[in-house]
Each structure stands twice: as C-alpha cells, then as structure tokens.
Amino acid sequence: MINRPTKSYGCVRNGKLYPFGFIARTEDCYQCYCWQGAMQCCSLIHTIVSYDKENCKVLLNKKHCRNDVVQRDDPSQPCSSGYSSVG
C-alpha cells in the first residue's frame, strides 16, 4: 500500500511522511490531500496521447512534473510537429 495514514502525524506515501491537509506536490509528482484515516492523490503529469512517434519521443521531466516531447535525434530540442495530452 503506497498511501498509509498514520494516527497523529499525517500520511505516508512511498515511505515519506506528509502532514495532514493539502499537499501541492509529492516527490513523485502527485497532488494529495491527507486527513485522519485516508489519503487521496492524483498525478500532476499529463499523459501524451498523440505525437510524431517516428521523429519524436516522450521524456519524463520529474523536476517540473511533466512529460516533454522532444526530437528523437536531438532531445535538447522540442518536437516541432506538436502533440496532444490529457490529464
């Protein structure tokens, strides 16, 4: 179980204790709410659903909690053909 409320300190997610209340961003890019007896979280990372798979690739950017669509031959450059995401 990755979300485990504790009796008096907050909630534990992936081994890290978070305080009761709103958590804007966890280390693994989730936004959560912790209260006595429960913790509810949702991902901050949008899922890329459509992009040029031949010329581009998706890289997870954990620093900014997002997926970046970049050129396959030069990952330092964004994909020029565009993409669609859901989240």
CSV table of N, CA and C in Angstrom, one decimal:
chain,number,residue,atom,x,y,z
A,1,MET,N,0.8,-1.2,0.0
A,1,MET,CA,0.0,0.0,0.0
A,1,MET,C,0.9,1.2,0.0
A,2,ILE,N,0.7,2.1,-1.0
A,2,ILE,CA,1.6,3.3,-1.0
A,2,ILE,C,1.0,4.5,-0.2
A,3,ASN,N,-0.2,4.6,0.0
A,3,ASN,CA,-0.8,5.7,0.8
A,3,ASN,C,-1.3,5.1,2.1
A,4,ARG,N,-0.6,5.5,3.2
A,4,ARG,CA,-1.0,4.9,4.5
A,4,ARG,C,-1.1,6.1,5.5
A,5,PRO,N,-2.3,6.4,6.0
A,5,PRO,CA,-2.5,7.4,7.0
A,5,PRO,C,-1.9,6.9,8.4
A,6,THR,N,-1.3,7.8,9.1
A,6,THR,CA,-0.9,7.4,10.5
A,6,THR,C,-1.8,8.1,11.5
A,7,LYS,N,-1.7,7.7,12.7
A,7,LYS,CA,-2.7,8.2,13.7
A,7,LYS,C,-2.6,9.6,14.0
A,8,SER,N,-1.4,10.2,14.2
A,8,SER,CA,-1.3,11.5,14.7
A,8,SER,C,-0.4,12.4,13.9
A,9,TYR,N,0.3,12.0,12.9
A,9,TYR,CA,1.3,12.8,12.3
A,9,TYR,C,1.0,13.2,10.9
A,10,GLY,N,0.2,12.4,10.2
A,10,GLY,CA,-0.1,12.7,8.8
A,10,GLY,C,-0.2,11.4,8.0
A,11,CYS,N,0.2,11.4,6.7
A,11,CYS,CA,0.1,10.2,5.9
A,11,CYS,C,1.4,9.9,5.3
A,12,VAL,N,1.6,8.6,5.1
A,12,VAL,CA,2.9,8.1,4.5
A,12,VAL,C,2.6,7.7,3.0
A,13,ARG,N,3.4,8.2,2.1
A,13,ARG,CA,3.3,7.8,0.7
A,13,ARG,C,4.7,7.4,0.2
A,14,ASN,N,4.8,6.2,-0.2
A,14,ASN,CA,6.2,5.7,-0.7
A,14,ASN,C,7.2,5.9,0.4
A,15,GLY,N,6.9,5.7,1.6
A,15,GLY,CA,7.9,5.8,2.7
A,15,GLY,C,8.1,7.2,3.2
A,16,LYS,N,7.5,8.2,2.7
A,16,LYS,CA,7.7,9.6,3.2
A,16,LYS,C,6.4,10.1,3.9
A,17,LEU,N,6.7,10.7,5.0
A,17,LEU,CA,5.6,11.2,5.9
A,17,LEU,C,5.2,12.6,5.4
A,18,TYR,N,3.9,12.8,5.1
A,18,TYR,CA,3.3,14.1,4.7
A,18,TYR,C,2.4,14.6,5.8
A,19,PRO,N,2.3,15.9,6.0
A,19,PRO,CA,1.4,16.4,7.1
A,19,PRO,C,-0.1,16.3,6.6
A,20,PHE,N,-1.0,16.3,7.6
A,20,PHE,CA,-2.4,16.4,7.3
A,20,PHE,C,-2.7,17.7,6.5
A,21,GLY,N,-3.7,17.6,5.6
A,21,GLY,CA,-4.1,18.7,4.8
A,21,GLY,C,-3.7,18.5,3.3
A,22,PHE,N,-3.6,19.6,2.6
A,22,PHE,CA,-3.3,19.7,1.2
A,22,PHE,C,-1.8,19.6,1.0
A,23,ILE,N,-1.4,18.7,0.0
A,23,ILE,CA,0.0,18.6,-0.4
A,23,ILE,C,0.0,18.9,-1.8
A,24,ALA,N,0.6,20.1,-2.1
A,24,ALA,CA,0.7,20.6,-3.5
A,24,ALA,C,1.4,19.7,-4.5
A,25,ARG,N,2.5,19.0,-4.0
A,25,ARG,CA,3.3,18.2,-4.9
A,25,ARG,C,4.2,17.3,-4.0
A,26,THR,N,4.0,16.0,-4.3
A,26,THR,CA,4.9,15.0,-3.7
A,26,THR,C,6.2,14.8,-4.5
A,27,GLU,N,7.1,14.1,-3.9
A,27,GLU,CA,8.4,13.8,-4.7
A,27,GLU,C,8.1,13.1,-6.0
A,28,ASP,N,7.1,12.3,-6.1
A,28,ASP,CA,6.8,11.5,-7.3
A,28,ASP,C,5.7,12.2,-8.1
A,29,CYS,N,5.5,13.5,-8.0
A,29,CYS,CA,4.7,14.3,-8.9
A,29,CYS,C,3.2,14.0,-8.7
A,30,TYR,N,2.7,13.9,-7.5
A,30,TYR,CA,1.3,13.7,-7.2
A,30,TYR,C,0.8,14.9,-6.3
A,31,GLN,N,-0.4,15.3,-6.5
A,31,GLN,CA,-1.0,16.3,-5.6
A,31,GLN,C,-2.0,15.5,-4.7
A,32,CYS,N,-1.9,15.7,-3.4
A,32,CYS,CA,-2.7,14.9,-2.5
A,32,CYS,C,-3.4,15.7,-1.4
A,33,TYR,N,-4.3,15.0,-0.8
A,33,TYR,CA,-5.0,15.5,0.4
A,33,TYR,C,-4.9,14.4,1.4
A,34,CYS,N,-4.4,14.8,2.6
A,34,CYS,CA,-4.3,13.8,3.7
A,34,CYS,C,-5.2,14.2,4.9
A,35,TRP,N,-5.9,13.3,5.4
A,35,TRP,CA,-6.7,13.5,6.5
A,35,TRP,C,-6.7,12.3,7.4
A,36,GLN,N,-7.2,12.4,8.6
A,36,GLN,CA,-7.2,11.3,9.5
A,36,GLN,C,-7.9,10.1,8.9
A,37,GLY,N,-7.2,9.0,8.7
A,37,GLY,CA,-7.8,7.8,8.2
A,37,GLY,C,-7.7,7.6,6.7
A,38,ALA,N,-7.3,8.6,5.9
A,38,ALA,CA,-7.3,8.4,4.4
A,38,ALA,C,-6.3,9.4,3.8
A,39,MET,N,-5.9,9.1,2.5
A,39,MET,CA,-5.1,9.9,1.7
A,39,MET,C,-5.6,9.7,0.3
A,40,GLN,N,-5.8,10.8,-0.4
A,40,GLN,CA,-6.3,10.8,-1.8
A,40,GLN,C,-5.3,11.6,-2.7
A,41,CYS,N,-4.8,11.0,-3.8
A,41,CYS,CA,-3.8,11.6,-4.6
A,41,CYS,C,-4.2,11.5,-6.1
A,42,CYS,N,-3.7,12.5,-6.9
A,42,CYS,CA,-3.9,12.4,-8.4
A,42,CYS,C,-2.6,12.9,-9.0
A,43,SER,N,-2.2,12.3,-10.1
A,43,SER,CA,-1.0,12.7,-10.8
A,43,SER,C,-1.0,14.1,-11.4
A,44,LEU,N,0.1,14.8,-11.3
A,44,LEU,CA,0.3,16.1,-11.9
A,44,LEU,C,0.8,16.0,-13.3
A,45,ILE,N,1.2,14.8,-13.7
A,45,ILE,CA,1.8,14.6,-15.1
A,45,ILE,C,0.7,14.3,-16.1
A,46,HIS,N,0.6,15.1,-17.1
A,46,HIS,CA,-0.4,14.8,-18.2
A,46,HIS,C,0.2,13.6,-19.0
A,47,THR,N,-0.7,12.8,-19.6
A,47,THR,CA,-0.3,11.7,-20.5
A,47,THR,C,-0.3,12.2,-21.9
A,48,ILE,N,0.8,12.0,-22.6
A,48,ILE,CA,0.9,12.3,-24.0
A,48,ILE,C,0.1,11.2,-24.8
A,49,VAL,N,-0.8,11.6,-25.6
A,49,VAL,CA,-1.7,10.7,-26.3
A,49,VAL,C,-1.4,10.7,-27.8
A,50,SER,N,-0.9,11.7,-28.4
A,50,SER,CA,-0.6,11.8,-29.8
A,50,SER,C,0.6,12.6,-30.1
A,51,TYR,N,1.5,12.1,-30.8
A,51,TYR,CA,2.7,12.8,-31.3
A,51,TYR,C,3.4,12.0,-32.4
A,52,ASP,N,4.3,12.6,-33.0
A,52,ASP,CA,5.1,12.0,-34.1
A,52,ASP,C,6.1,11.0,-33.6
A,53,LYS,N,5.6,9.7,-33.5
A,53,LYS,CA,6.5,8.7,-32.9
A,53,LYS,C,7.7,8.4,-33.7
A,54,GLU,N,7.7,8.6,-34.9
A,54,GLU,CA,8.9,8.4,-35.8
A,54,GLU,C,10.0,9.4,-35.5
A,55,ASN,N,9.7,10.6,-35.3
A,55,ASN,CA,10.7,11.7,-35.2
A,55,ASN,C,10.9,12.2,-33.8
A,56,CYS,N,9.9,11.8,-32.9
A,56,CYS,CA,10.0,12.4,-31.6
A,56,CYS,C,9.8,11.3,-30.5
A,57,LYS,N,10.1,11.7,-29.3
A,57,LYS,CA,10.0,10.8,-28.1
A,57,LYS,C,9.5,11.5,-26.9
A,58,VAL,N,9.0,10.8,-25.9
A,58,VAL,CA,8.5,11.4,-24.7
A,58,VAL,C,9.5,11.2,-23.6
A,59,LEU,N,9.9,12.2,-22.9
A,59,LEU,CA,10.8,12.1,-21.7
A,59,LEU,C,10.1,12.6,-20.5
A,60,LEU,N,10.2,11.9,-19.4
A,60,LEU,CA,9.6,12.3,-18.1
A,60,LEU,C,10.6,13.4,-17.5
A,61,ASN,N,10.0,14.5,-17.2
A,61,ASN,CA,10.7,15.6,-16.6
A,61,ASN,C,10.2,15.7,-15.1
A,62,LYS,N,10.9,15.0,-14.2
A,62,LYS,CA,10.4,14.9,-12.8
A,62,LYS,C,10.7,16.2,-12.1
A,63,LYS,N,11.6,17.0,-12.5
A,63,LYS,CA,11.9,18.3,-11.9
A,63,LYS,C,10.7,19.2,-12.0
A,64,HIS,N,10.0,19.2,-13.2
A,64,HIS,CA,8.9,20.1,-13.4
A,64,HIS,C,7.6,19.3,-13.5
A,65,CYS,N,7.6,18.0,-13.2
A,65,CYS,CA,6.4,17.1,-13.1
A,65,CYS,C,5.6,17.2,-14.4
A,66,ARG,N,6.3,16.9,-15.5
A,66,ARG,CA,5.6,16.9,-16.8
A,66,ARG,C,6.3,15.9,-17.8
A,67,ASN,N,5.6,15.6,-18.8
A,67,ASN,CA,6.2,14.8,-19.9
A,67,ASN,C,6.6,15.8,-21.0
A,68,ASP,N,7.9,15.8,-21.5
A,68,ASP,CA,8.3,16.6,-22.6
A,68,ASP,C,8.4,15.8,-23.8
A,69,VAL,N,7.9,16.3,-24.9
A,69,VAL,CA,8.0,15.7,-26.2
A,69,VAL,C,9.2,16.4,-27.0
A,70,VAL,N,10.2,15.6,-27.3
A,70,VAL,CA,11.4,16.1,-27.8
A,70,VAL,C,11.8,15.4,-29.1
A,71,GLN,N,12.7,16.0,-29.9
A,71,GLN,CA,13.2,15.4,-31.1
A,71,GLN,C,14.0,14.1,-30.8
A,72,ARG,N,13.7,13.0,-31.5
A,72,ARG,CA,14.4,11.8,-31.2
A,72,ARG,C,15.9,11.9,-31.5
A,73,ASP,N,16.3,12.7,-32.5
A,73,ASP,CA,17.7,12.8,-32.8
A,73,ASP,C,18.5,13.9,-32.0
A,74,ASP,N,17.7,14.8,-31.4
A,74,ASP,CA,18.3,15.8,-30.5
A,74,ASP,C,17.3,16.1,-29.4
A,75,PRO,N,17.4,15.4,-28.3
A,75,PRO,CA,16.5,15.5,-27.2
A,75,PRO,C,16.5,16.9,-26.5
A,76,SER,N,17.5,17.7,-26.8
A,76,SER,CA,17.5,19.1,-26.2
A,76,SER,C,16.5,20.0,-26.9
A,77,GLN,N,16.0,19.5,-28.0
A,77,GLN,CA,15.0,20.4,-28.8
A,77,GLN,C,13.6,19.8,-28.7
A,78,PRO,N,12.6,20.7,-28.6
A,78,PRO,CA,11.2,20.2,-28.5
A,78,PRO,C,10.8,19.6,-29.9
A,79,CYS,N,9.9,18.8,-29.9
A,79,CYS,CA,9.3,18.2,-31.1
A,79,CYS,C,8.6,19.3,-31.9
A,80,SER,N,8.9,19.5,-33.1
A,80,SER,CA,8.4,20.6,-33.9
A,80,SER,C,7.0,20.2,-34.5
A,81,SER,N,6.6,19.0,-34.5
A,81,SER,CA,5.3,18.6,-35.1
A,81,SER,C,4.1,18.7,-34.1
A,82,GLY,N,4.3,19.0,-32.9
A,82,GLY,CA,3.2,19.2,-31.9
A,82,GLY,C,2.8,17.8,-31.3
A,83,TYR,N,1.9,17.9,-30.3
A,83,TYR,CA,1.4,16.8,-29.6
A,83,TYR,C,0.1,17.1,-28.9
A,84,SER,N,-0.6,16.0,-28.4
A,84,SER,CA,-1.8,16.2,-27.6
A,84,SER,C,-1.6,15.5,-26.3
A,85,SER,N,-2.2,16.0,-25.3
A,85,SER,CA,-2.1,15.3,-24.0
A,85,SER,C,-3.4,15.4,-23.2
A,86,VAL,N,-3.6,14.5,-22.3
A,86,VAL,CA,-4.7,14.5,-21.4
A,86,VAL,C,-4.2,14.5,-19.9
A,87,GLY,N,-5.0,14.9,-19.1
A,87,GLY,CA,-4.6,14.9,-17.7
A,87,GLY,C,-5.6,15.4,-16.8
